[in-house]
Coordinates of N, CA and C in Angstrom, one line a residue:
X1 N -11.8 16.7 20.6 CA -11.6 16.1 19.3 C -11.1 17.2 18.4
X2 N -10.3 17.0 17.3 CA -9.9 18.0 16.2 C -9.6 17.0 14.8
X3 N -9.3 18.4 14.3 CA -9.2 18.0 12.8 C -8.1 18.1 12.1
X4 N -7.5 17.1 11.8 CA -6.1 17.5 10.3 C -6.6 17.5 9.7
X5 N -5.9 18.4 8.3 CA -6.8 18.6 7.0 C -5.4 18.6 6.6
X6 N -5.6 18.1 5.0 CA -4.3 18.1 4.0 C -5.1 18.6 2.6
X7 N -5.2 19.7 2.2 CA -6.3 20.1 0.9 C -5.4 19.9 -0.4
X8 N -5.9 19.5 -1.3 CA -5.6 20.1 -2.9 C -4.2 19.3 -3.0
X9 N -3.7 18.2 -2.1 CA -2.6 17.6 -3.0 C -2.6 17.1 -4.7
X10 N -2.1 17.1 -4.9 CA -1.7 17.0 -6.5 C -1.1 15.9 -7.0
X11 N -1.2 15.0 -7.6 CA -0.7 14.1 -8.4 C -0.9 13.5 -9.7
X12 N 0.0 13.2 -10.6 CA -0.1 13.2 -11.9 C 0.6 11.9 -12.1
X13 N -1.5 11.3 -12.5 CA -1.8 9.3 -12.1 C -1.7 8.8 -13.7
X14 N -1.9 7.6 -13.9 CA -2.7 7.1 -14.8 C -3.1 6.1 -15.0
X15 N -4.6 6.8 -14.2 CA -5.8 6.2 -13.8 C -7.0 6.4 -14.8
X16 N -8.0 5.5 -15.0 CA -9.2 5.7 -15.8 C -9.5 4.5 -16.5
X17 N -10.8 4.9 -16.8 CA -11.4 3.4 -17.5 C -11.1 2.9 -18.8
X18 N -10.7 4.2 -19.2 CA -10.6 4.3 -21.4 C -8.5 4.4 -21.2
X19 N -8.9 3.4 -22.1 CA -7.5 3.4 -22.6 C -6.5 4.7 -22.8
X20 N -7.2 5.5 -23.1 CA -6.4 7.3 -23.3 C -6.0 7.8 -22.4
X21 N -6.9 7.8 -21.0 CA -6.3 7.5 -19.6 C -5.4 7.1 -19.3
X22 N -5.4 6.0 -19.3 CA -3.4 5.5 -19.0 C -3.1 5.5 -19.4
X23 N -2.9 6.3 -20.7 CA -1.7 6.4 -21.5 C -1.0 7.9 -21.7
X24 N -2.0 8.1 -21.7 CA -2.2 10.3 -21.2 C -2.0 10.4 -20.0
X25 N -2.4 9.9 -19.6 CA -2.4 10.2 -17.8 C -3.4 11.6 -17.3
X26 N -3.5 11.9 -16.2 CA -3.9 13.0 -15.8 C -3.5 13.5 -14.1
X27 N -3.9 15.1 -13.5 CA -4.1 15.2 -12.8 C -5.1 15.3 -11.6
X28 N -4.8 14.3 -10.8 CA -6.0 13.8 -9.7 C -5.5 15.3 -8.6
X29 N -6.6 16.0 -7.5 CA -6.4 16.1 -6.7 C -6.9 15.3 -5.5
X30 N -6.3 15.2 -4.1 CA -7.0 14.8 -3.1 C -7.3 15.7 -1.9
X31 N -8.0 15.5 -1.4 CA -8.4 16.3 0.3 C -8.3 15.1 0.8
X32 N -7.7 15.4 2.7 CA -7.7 14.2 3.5 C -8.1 14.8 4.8
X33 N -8.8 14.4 5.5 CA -9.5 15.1 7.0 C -9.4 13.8 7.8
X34 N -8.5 13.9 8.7 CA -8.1 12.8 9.9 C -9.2 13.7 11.0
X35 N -9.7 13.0 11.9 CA -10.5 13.1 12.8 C -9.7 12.2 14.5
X36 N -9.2 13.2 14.9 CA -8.6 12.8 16.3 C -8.1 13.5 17.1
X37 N -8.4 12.7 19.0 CA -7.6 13.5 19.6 C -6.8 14.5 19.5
X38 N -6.6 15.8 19.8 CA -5.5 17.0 19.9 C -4.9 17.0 20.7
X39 N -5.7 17.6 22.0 CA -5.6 17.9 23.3 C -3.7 17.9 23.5
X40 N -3.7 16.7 24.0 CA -2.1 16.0 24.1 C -1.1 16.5 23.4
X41 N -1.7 16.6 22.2 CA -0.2 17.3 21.3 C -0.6 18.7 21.4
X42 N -1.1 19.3 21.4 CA -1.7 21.0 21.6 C -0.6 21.0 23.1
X43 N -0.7 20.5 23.9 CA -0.3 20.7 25.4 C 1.4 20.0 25.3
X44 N 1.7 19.1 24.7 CA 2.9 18.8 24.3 C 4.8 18.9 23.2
X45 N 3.5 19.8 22.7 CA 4.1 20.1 21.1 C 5.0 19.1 20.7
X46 N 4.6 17.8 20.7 CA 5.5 16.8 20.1 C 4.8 15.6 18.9
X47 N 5.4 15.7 17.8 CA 4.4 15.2 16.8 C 4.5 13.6 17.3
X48 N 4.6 13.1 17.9 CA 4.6 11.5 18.2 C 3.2 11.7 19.1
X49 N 2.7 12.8 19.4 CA 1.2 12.4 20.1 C -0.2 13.1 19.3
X50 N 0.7 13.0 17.6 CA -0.3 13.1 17.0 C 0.0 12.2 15.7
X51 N -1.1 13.2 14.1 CA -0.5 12.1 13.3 C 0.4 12.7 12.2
X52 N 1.2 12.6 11.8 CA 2.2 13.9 10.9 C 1.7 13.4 9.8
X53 N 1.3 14.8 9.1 CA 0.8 14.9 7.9 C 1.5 14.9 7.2
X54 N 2.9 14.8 7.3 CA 3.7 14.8 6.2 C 3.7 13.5 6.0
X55 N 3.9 12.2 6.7 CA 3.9 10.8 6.7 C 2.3 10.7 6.1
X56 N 1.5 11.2 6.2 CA 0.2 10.8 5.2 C -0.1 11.2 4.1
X57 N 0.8 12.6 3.7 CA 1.0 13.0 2.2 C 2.3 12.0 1.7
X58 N 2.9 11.4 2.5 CA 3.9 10.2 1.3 C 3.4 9.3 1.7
X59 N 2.4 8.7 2.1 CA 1.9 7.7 1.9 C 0.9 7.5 0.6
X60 N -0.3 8.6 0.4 CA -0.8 9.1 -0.1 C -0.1 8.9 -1.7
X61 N 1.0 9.9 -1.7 CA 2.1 9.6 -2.9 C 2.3 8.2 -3.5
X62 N 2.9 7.7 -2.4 CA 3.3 6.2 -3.0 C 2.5 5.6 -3.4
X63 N 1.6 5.7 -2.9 CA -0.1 4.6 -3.6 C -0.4 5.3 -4.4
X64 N -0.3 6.6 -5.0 CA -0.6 6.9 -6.4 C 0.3 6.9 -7.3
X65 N 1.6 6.4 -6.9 CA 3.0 6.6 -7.7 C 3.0 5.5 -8.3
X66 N 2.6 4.5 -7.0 CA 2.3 2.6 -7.6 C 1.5 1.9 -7.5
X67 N 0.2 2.4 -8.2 CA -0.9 2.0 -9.0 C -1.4 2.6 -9.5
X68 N -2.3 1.5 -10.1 CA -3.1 2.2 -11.1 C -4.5 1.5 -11.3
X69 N -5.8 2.4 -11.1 CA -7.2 2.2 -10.9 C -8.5 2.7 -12.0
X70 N -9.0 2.0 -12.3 CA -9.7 2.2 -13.2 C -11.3 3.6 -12.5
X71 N -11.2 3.2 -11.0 CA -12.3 4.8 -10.8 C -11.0 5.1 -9.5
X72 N -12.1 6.5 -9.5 CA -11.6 7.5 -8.5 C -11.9 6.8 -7.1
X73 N -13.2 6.2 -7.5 CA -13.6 5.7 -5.9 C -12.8 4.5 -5.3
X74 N -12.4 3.6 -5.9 CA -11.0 3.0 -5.6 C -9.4 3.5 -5.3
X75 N -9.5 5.0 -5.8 CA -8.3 5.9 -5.6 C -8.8 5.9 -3.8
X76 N -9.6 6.4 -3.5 CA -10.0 6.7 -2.2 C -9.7 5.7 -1.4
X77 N -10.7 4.7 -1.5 CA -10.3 3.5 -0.8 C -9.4 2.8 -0.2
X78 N -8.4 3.0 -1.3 CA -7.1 1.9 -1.2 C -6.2 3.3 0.1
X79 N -6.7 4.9 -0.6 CA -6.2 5.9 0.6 C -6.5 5.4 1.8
X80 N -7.8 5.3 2.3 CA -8.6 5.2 3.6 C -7.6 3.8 4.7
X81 N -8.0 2.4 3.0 CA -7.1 1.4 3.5 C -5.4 1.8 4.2
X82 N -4.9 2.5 3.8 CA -3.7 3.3 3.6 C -3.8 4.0 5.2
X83 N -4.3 4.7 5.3 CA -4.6 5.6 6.9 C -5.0 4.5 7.5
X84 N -5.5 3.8 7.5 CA -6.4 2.9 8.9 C -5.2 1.7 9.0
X85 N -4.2 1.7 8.0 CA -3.6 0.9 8.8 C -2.3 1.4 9.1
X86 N -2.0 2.2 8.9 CA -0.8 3.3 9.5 C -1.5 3.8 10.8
X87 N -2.9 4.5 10.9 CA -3.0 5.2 11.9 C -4.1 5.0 12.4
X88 N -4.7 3.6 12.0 CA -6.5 3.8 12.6 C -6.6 3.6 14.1
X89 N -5.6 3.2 14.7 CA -5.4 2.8 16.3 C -5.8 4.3 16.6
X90 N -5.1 5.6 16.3 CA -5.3 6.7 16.7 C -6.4 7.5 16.6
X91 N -6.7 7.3 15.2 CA -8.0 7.9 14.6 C -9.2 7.4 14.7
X92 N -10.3 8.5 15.1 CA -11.3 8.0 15.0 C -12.2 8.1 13.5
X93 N -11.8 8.8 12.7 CA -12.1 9.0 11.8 C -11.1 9.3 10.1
X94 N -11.6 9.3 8.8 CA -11.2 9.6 8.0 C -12.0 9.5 6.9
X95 N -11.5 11.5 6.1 CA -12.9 11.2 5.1 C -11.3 11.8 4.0
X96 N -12.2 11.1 2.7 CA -10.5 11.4 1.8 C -11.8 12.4 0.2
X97 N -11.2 12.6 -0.1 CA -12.3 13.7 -1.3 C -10.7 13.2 -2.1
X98 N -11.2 12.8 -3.7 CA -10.8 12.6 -5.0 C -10.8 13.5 -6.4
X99 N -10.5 14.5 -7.0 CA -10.8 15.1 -7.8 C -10.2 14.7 -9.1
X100 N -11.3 14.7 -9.9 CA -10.4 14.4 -11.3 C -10.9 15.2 -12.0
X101 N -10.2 16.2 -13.5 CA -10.4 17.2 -13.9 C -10.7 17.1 -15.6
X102 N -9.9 16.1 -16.1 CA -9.6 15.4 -17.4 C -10.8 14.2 -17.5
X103 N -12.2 14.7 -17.2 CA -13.1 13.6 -17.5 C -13.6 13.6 -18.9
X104 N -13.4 12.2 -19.8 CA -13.9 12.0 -21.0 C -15.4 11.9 -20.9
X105 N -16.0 13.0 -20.8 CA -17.0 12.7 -21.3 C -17.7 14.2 -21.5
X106 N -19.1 14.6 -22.0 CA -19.4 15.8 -22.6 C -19.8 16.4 -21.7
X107 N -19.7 17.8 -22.2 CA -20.5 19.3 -20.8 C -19.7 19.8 -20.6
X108 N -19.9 20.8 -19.9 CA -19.1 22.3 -19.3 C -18.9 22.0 -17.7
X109 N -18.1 21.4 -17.1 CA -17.6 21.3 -15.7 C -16.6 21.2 -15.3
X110 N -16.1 21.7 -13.9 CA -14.8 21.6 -13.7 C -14.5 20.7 -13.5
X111 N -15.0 19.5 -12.7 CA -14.3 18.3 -12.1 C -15.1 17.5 -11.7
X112 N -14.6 16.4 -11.2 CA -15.7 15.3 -10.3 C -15.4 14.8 -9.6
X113 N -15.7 14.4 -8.6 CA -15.5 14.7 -7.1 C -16.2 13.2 -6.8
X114 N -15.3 12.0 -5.8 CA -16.3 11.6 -5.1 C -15.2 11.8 -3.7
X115 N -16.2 11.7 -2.6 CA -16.1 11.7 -1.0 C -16.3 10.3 -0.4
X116 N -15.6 9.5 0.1 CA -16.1 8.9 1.2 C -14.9 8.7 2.4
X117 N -15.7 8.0 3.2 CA -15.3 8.7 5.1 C -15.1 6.7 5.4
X118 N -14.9 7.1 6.8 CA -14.4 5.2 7.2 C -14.3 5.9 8.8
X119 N -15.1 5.3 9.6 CA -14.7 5.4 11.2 C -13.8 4.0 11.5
X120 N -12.8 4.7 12.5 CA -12.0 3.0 12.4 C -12.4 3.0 13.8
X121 N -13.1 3.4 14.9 CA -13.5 2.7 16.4 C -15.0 3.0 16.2

């Protein structure tokens, strides 16, 4: 078993619950961790016996290019939905991390983060 990782992609959404949000917009990051077979492509060097990260950073893209969500945890989601049906046949797993940095509300923090994961077998 191994691991793709795609860290710290960047996109600039406009997403949120308060109206200032979509109209301001802001920057979301994401993290993406596919969970699958290697073996095969390690011993093959052919990306058709794995999953190209470049096809799941524009997938990734487009769902945040064309829409728009009132939480982060729905940014996730519709990600997850997004992998599992491009790639869930392959994958046994996927965890997606959401970062948003422009949160209206008070205190001293950098960001806020939610995680969730989806086994598709």
């Amino acid at each position: 078993m191994g691991k793709i990782r795609i860290n710290n992609m960047k996109f600039y959404t406009k997403n949120g619950v308060l109206p200032q949000e979509r109209i301001l917009g802001q920057q979301l990051e994401v993290d993406v961790e596919l969970r699958l077979p290697l073996e095969t492509a390690g011993k093959t060097d052919n990306v058709e016996d794995t999953v190209s990260y470049a096809l799941v950073n524009d997938q990734i893209a487009q769902r945040l290019s064309n829409h728009s969500y009132n939480l982060i945890e729905a940014v996730a989601s519709a990600i997850l939905d997004d992998i599992e049906a491009a790639h869930g046949a392959v994958l046994e797993s996927a965890l997606v991390r959401v970062r948003k940095y422009s949160v209206p509300m008070p205190g001293i923090f950098d960001n806020v983060e939610i995680e969730m994961e989806r086994a598709f077998k």
